[in-house]
Coordinates of C-alpha atoms and ligand atoms in Angstrom, one line a residue:
X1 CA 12.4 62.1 18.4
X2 CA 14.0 58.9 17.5
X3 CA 17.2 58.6 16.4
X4 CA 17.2 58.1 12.9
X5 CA 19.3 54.5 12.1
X6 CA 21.4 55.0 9.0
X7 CA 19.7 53.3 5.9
X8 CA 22.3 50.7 5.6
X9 CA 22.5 49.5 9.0
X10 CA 18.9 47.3 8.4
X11 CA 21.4 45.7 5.4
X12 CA 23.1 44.4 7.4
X13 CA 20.6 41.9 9.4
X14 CA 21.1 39.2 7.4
X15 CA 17.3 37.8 6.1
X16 CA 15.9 35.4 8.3
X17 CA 17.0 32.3 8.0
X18 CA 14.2 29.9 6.8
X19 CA 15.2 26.5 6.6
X20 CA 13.8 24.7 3.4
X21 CA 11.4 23.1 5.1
X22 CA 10.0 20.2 2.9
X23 CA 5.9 19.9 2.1
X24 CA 5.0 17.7 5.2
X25 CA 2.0 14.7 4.6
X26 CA -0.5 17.0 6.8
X27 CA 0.5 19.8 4.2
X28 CA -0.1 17.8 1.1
X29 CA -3.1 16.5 2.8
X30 CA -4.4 19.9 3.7
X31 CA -3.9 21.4 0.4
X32 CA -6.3 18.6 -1.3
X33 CA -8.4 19.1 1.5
X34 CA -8.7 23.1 0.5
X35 CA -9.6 22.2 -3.3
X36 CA -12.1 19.9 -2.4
X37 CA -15.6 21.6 -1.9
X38 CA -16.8 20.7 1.7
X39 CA -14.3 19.1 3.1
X40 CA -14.4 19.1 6.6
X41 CA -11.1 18.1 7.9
X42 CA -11.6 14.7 9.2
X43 CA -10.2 12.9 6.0
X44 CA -7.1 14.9 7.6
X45 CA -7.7 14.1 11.0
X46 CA -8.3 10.8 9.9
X47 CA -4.9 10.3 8.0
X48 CA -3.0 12.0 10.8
X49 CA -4.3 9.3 13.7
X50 CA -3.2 6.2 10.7
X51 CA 0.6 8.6 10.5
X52 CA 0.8 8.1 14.4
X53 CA 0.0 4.6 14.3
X54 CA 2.7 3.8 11.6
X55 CA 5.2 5.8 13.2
X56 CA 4.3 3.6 16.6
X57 CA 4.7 0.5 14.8
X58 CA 7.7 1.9 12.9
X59 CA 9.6 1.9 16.5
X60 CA 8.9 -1.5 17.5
X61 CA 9.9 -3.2 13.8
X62 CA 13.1 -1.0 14.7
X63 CA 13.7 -3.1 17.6
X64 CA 11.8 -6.0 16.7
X65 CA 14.8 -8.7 18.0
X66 CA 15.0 -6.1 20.9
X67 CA 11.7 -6.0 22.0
X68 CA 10.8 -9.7 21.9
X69 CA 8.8 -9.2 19.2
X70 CA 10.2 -11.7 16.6
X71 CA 8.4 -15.0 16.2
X72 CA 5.3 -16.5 16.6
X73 CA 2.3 -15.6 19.2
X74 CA 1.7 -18.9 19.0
X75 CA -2.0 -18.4 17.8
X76 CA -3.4 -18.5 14.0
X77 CA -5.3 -16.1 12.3
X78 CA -8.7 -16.3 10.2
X79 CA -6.6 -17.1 7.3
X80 CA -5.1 -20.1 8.8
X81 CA -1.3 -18.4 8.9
X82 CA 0.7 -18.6 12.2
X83 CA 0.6 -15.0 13.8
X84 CA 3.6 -13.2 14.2
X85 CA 4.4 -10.9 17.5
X86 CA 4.4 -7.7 15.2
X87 CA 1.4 -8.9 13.2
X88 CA -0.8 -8.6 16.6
X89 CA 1.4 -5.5 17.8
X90 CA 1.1 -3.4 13.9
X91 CA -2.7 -4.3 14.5
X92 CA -3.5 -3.4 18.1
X93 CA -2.6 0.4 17.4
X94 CA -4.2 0.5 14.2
X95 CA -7.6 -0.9 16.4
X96 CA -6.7 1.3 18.6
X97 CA -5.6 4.2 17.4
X98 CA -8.7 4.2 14.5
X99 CA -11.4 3.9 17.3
X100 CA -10.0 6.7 19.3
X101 CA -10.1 9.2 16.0
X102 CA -13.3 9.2 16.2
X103 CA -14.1 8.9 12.4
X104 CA -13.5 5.4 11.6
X105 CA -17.1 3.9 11.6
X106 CA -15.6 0.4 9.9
X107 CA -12.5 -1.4 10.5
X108 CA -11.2 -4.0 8.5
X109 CA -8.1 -6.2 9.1
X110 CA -6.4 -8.9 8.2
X111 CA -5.8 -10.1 11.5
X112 CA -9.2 -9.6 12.4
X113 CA -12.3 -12.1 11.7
X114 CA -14.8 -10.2 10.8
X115 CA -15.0 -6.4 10.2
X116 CA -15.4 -4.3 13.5
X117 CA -18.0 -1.2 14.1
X118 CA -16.8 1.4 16.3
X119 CA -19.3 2.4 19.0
X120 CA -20.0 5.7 17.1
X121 CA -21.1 6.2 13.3
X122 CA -17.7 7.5 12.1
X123 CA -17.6 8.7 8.3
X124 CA -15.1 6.3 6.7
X125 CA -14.4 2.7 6.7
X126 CA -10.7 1.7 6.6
X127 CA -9.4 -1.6 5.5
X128 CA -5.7 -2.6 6.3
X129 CA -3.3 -5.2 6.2
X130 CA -1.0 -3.8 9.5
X131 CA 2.2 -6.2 8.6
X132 CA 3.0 -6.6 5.5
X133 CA 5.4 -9.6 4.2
X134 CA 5.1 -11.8 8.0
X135 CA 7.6 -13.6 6.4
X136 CA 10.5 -11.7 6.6
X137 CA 10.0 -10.6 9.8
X138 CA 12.8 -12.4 11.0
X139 CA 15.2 -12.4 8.7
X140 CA 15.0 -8.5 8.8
X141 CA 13.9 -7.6 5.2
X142 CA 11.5 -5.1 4.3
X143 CA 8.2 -5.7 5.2
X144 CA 5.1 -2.4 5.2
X145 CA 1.1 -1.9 6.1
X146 CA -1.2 -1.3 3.3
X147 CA -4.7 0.6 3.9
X148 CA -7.4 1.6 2.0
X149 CA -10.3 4.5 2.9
X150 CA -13.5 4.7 1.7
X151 CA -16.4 6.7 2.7
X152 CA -19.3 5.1 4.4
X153 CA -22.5 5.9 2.4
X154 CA -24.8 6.7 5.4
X155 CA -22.2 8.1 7.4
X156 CA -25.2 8.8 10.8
X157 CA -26.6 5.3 10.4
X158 CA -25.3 2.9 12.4
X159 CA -22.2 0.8 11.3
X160 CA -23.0 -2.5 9.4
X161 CA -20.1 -5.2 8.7
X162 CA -21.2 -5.7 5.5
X163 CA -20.5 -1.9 4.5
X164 CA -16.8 -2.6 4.4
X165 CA -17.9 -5.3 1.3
X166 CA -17.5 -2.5 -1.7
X167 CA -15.7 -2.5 -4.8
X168 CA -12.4 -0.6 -4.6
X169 CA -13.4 1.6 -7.4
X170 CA -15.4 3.2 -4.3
X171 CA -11.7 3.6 -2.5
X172 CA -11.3 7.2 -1.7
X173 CA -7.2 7.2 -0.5
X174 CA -5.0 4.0 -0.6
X175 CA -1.8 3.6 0.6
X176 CA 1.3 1.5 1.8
X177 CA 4.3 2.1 3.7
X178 CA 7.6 0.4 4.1
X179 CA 9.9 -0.3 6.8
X180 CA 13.0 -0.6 4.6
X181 CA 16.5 1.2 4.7
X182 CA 14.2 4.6 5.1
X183 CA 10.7 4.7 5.6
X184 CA 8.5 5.7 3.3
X185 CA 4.5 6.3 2.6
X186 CA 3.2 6.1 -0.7
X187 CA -0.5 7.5 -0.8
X188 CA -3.2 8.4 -3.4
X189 CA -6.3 10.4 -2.8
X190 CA -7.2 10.4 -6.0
X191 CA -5.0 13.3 -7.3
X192 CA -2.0 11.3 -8.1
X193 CA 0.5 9.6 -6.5
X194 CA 3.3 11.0 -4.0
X195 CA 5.6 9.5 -2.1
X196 CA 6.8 11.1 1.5
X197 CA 9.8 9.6 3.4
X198 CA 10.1 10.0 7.3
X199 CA 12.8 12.7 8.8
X200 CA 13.6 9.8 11.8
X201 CA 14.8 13.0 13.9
X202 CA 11.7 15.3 13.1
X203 CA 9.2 12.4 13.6
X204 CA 7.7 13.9 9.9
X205 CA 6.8 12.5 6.5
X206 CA 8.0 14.6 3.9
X207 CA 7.1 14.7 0.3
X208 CA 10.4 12.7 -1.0
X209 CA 8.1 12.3 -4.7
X210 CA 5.4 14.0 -6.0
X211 CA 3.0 12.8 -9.2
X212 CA 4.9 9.5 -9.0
X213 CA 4.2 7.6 -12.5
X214 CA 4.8 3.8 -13.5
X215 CA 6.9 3.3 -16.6
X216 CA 5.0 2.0 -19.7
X217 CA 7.2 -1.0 -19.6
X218 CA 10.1 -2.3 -18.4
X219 CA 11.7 -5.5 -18.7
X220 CA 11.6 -6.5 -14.9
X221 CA 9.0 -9.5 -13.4
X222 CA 8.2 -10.7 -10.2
X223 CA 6.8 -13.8 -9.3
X224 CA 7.0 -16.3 -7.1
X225 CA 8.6 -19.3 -9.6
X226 CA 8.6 -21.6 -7.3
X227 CA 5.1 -22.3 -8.0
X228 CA 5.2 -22.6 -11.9
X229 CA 4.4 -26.4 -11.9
X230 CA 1.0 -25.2 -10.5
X231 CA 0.2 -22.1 -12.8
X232 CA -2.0 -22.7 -15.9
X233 CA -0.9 -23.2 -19.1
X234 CA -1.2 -19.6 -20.3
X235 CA 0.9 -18.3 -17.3
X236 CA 3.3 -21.1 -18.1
X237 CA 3.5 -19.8 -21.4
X238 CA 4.0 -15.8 -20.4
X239 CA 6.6 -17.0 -17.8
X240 CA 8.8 -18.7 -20.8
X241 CA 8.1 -15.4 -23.5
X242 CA 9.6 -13.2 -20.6
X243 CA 12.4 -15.4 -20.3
X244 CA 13.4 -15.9 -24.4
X245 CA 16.6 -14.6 -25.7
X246 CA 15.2 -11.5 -27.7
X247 CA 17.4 -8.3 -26.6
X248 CA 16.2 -6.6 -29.1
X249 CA 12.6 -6.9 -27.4
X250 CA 13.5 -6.2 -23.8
X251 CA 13.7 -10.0 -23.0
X252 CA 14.8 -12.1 -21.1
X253 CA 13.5 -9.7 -18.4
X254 CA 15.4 -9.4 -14.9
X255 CA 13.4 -11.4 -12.0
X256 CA 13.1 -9.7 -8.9
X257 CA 11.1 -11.2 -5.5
X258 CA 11.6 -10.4 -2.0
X259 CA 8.0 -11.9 -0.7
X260 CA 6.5 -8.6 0.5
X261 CA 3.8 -7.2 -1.7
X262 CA 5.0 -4.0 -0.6
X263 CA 8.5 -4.1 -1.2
X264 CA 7.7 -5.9 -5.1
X265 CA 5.0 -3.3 -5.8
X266 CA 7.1 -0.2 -4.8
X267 CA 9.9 -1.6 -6.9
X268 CA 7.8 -2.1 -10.2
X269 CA 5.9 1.0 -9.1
X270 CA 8.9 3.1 -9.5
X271 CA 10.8 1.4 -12.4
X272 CA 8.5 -0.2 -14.1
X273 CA 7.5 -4.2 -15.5
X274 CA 5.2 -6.7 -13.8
X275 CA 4.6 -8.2 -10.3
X276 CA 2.3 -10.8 -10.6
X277 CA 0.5 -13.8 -7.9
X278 CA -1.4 -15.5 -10.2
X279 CA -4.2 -18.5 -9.4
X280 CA -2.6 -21.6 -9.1
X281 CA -3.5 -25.2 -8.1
X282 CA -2.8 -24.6 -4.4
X283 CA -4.5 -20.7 -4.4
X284 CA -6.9 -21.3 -7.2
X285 CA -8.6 -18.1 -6.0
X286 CA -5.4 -16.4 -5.8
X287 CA -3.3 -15.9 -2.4
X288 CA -3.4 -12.0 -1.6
X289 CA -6.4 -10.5 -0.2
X290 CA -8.8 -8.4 -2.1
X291 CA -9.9 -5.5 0.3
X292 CA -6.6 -5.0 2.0
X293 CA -3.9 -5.4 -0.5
X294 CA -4.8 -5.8 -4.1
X295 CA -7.5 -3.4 -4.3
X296 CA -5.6 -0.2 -2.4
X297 CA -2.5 -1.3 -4.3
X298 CA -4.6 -1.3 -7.7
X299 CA -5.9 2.0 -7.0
X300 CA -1.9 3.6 -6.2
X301 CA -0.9 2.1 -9.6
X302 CA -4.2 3.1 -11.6
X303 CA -3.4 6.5 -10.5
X304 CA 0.3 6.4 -11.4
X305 CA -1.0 5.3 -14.8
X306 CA -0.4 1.7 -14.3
X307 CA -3.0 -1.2 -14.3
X308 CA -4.0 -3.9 -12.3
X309 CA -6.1 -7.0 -12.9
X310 CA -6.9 -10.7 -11.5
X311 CA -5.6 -12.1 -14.8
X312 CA -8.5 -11.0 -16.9
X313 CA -10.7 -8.6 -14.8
X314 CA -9.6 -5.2 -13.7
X315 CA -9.3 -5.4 -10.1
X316 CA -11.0 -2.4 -8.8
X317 CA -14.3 -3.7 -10.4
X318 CA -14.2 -6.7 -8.4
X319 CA -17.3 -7.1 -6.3
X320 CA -16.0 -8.6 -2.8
X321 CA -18.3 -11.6 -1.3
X322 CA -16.4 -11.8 2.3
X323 CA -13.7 -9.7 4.3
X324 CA -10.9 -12.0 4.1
X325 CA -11.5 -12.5 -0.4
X326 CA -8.5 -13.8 -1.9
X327 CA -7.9 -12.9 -5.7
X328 CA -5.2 -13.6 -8.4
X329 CA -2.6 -10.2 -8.4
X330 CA -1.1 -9.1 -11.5
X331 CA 0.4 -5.6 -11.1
X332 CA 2.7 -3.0 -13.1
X333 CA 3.0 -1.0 -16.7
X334 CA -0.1 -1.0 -18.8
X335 CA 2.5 -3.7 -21.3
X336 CA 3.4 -5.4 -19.3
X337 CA 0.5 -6.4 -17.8
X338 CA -1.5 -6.3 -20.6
X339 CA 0.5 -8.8 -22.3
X340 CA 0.4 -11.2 -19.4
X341 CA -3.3 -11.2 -19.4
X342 CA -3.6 -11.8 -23.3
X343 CA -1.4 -15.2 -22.3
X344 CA -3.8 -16.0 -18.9
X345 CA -6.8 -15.5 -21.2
X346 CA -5.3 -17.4 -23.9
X347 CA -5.2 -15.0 -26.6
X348 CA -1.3 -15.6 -26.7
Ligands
LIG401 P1 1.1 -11.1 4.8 O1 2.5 -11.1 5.4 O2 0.4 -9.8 5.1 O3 0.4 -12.4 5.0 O4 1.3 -11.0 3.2 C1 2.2 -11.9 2.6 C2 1.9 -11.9 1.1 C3 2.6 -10.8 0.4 O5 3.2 -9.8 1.2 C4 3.5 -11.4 -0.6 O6 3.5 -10.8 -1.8 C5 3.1 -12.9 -0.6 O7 2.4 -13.1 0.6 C6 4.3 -13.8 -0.7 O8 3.7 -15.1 -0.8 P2 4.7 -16.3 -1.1 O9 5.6 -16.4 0.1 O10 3.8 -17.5 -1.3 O11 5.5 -16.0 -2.3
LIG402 MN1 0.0 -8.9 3.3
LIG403 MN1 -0.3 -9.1 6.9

């Protein structure tokens, strides 16, 4: 027969030791995939392959001046902008990293001309910018990749270019990421918004935010001011209301620009006011792309109870004509950008 172990020598194992581990993205992931009847697991798959490929990129922007990969290729893209080293590098893996998942039917890019089919039917279609803010590149300030997923409508069919040309009100999950001080994903599938930072020595995103929300206002702006000669009249207008001496009101606001979409959106994302490209003489169509950067980042800040329009339209209604569409930006609190479009529209 056994010996019998006194009762209170088991109290003095001490309880395992479970780290806190944090929600990881493949958890959060997961756990949406679970509520959602008939999922399969390939929006997971999917969104794991596009977490590889940013943590790829991630360690090349790292050593960017290490790595010869500051500067210019030397070439120019479709829209007529010099390529930069990591522009063709942050694209490559997405390419390449997307065909090999196996579910990507459609790929969209900035860098690329036209939208690519994969050889096999795949179920979504995913539209990216890989390398966010070119600019800044070399002067070593925060630049990101943006994506947007939607769901191809005949996923056995073969893949047709034209398929990527949908409003983003069809957008299934949107996100960006930045390459800042830490590194961090903000993504929406519809449920929300939640931010996850990477643990550089796990190689993991973890949930840093969850149900992230944009402020109704705030008196922060960003815009580009060197172009207000060209801006309408109404914008003109707006840009010197934000700027009266009215404390009492909020104003003058604070300006804020760094020149990355990613790094100005995550900033009025999380406290709040406007970021706004408008039309202007030189971009009377607007500067920023449609299908790879305002229309994912409309959908995060729809979801975090924001807004986002061209000036007068909402921007997730807007029917895109080409891959490459530009349209006018105007991003933030429901106030702030409401009031900026009653000026654009004249109502002001
Ligand atoms: P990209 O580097 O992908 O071409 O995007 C640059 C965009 C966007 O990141 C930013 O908001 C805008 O260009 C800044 O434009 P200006 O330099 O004209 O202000
Ligand atoms: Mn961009
Ligand atoms: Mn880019």
């Amino acid at each position: 027969m056994t010996e019998q172990r006194p009762a209170d020598s088991i109290s003095h194992i001490p309880p395992a030791v479970s780290p806190s581990i944090g929600t990881t993205l493949r958890d959060h992931v997961l756990a949406g995939m679970r509520a959602a009847p008939g999922a399969t697991g390939e929006f997971t798959s999917l969104l794991s392959h596009i977490s590889l490929a940013i943590r790829i990129i991630l360690s090349r922007v790292r050593q960017a001046g290490l790595a010869n990969l500051l500067g210019y290729t030397g070439e120019t893209n479709v829209q007529g902008e010099a390529v930069q080293k990591l522009d063709e590098f942050a694209n490559d893996v997405l390419m390449n990293v997307l065909e090999r998942s196996g579910h990507c039917g459609i790929i969209g890019s900035e860098e690329l001309e036209t939208a690519r089919t994969a050889g096999h039917p795949g179920k979504y279609i995913v539209l990216f910018d890989p390398l966010d803010g070119s600019s800044n590149i070399d002067v070593c300030s925060t630049i990101g990749t943006i994506f947007a997923v939607l769901r191809r409508q005949d996923p056995l069919s073969p893949p047709s270019v034209n398929e990527a040309l949908r409003p983003g009100r069809d957008i299934i999950a949107a996100a960006y990421v930045l390459y800042g001080p830490s590194t961090v994903m903000v993504l929406t599938t519809g449920q929300g918004v939640h931010e996850f930072t990477l643990d550089p020595n796990v190689g993991e995103f973890f949930l840093s935010r969850a149900n992230v929300r944009c402020p109704e206002r705030a008196s922060m702006y960003s815009i580009n001011e060197g172009n207000h000669a060209r801006w309408t009249e109404g914008v003109q207008k707006w840009n010197e209301w934000i700027k009266r001496d009215d404390p009492a009101n909020g104003a003058p606001y604070n300006h804020r620009y760094v020149g990355s979409l990613v790094a100005d959106a995550h900033r009025t994302l999380l406290k709040g006011g406007i970021f706004a490209y408008p039309a202007d003489k030189k971009s009377p169509g607007g500067k920023l792309r449609l299908l790879y950067e305002a229309n994912p980042m409309a959908f995060i800040f729809e979801q975090a109870g924001g807004m986002a329009t061209n000036g007068a339209d909402r921007i997730l209604d807007i029917v895109p004509n080409a891959l490459h569409m530009r349209t006018p930006l105007v991003l933030g609190s429901k106030f702030d950008v409401q009031t900026f479009t009653e000026f654009a529209t004249g109502k002001r």
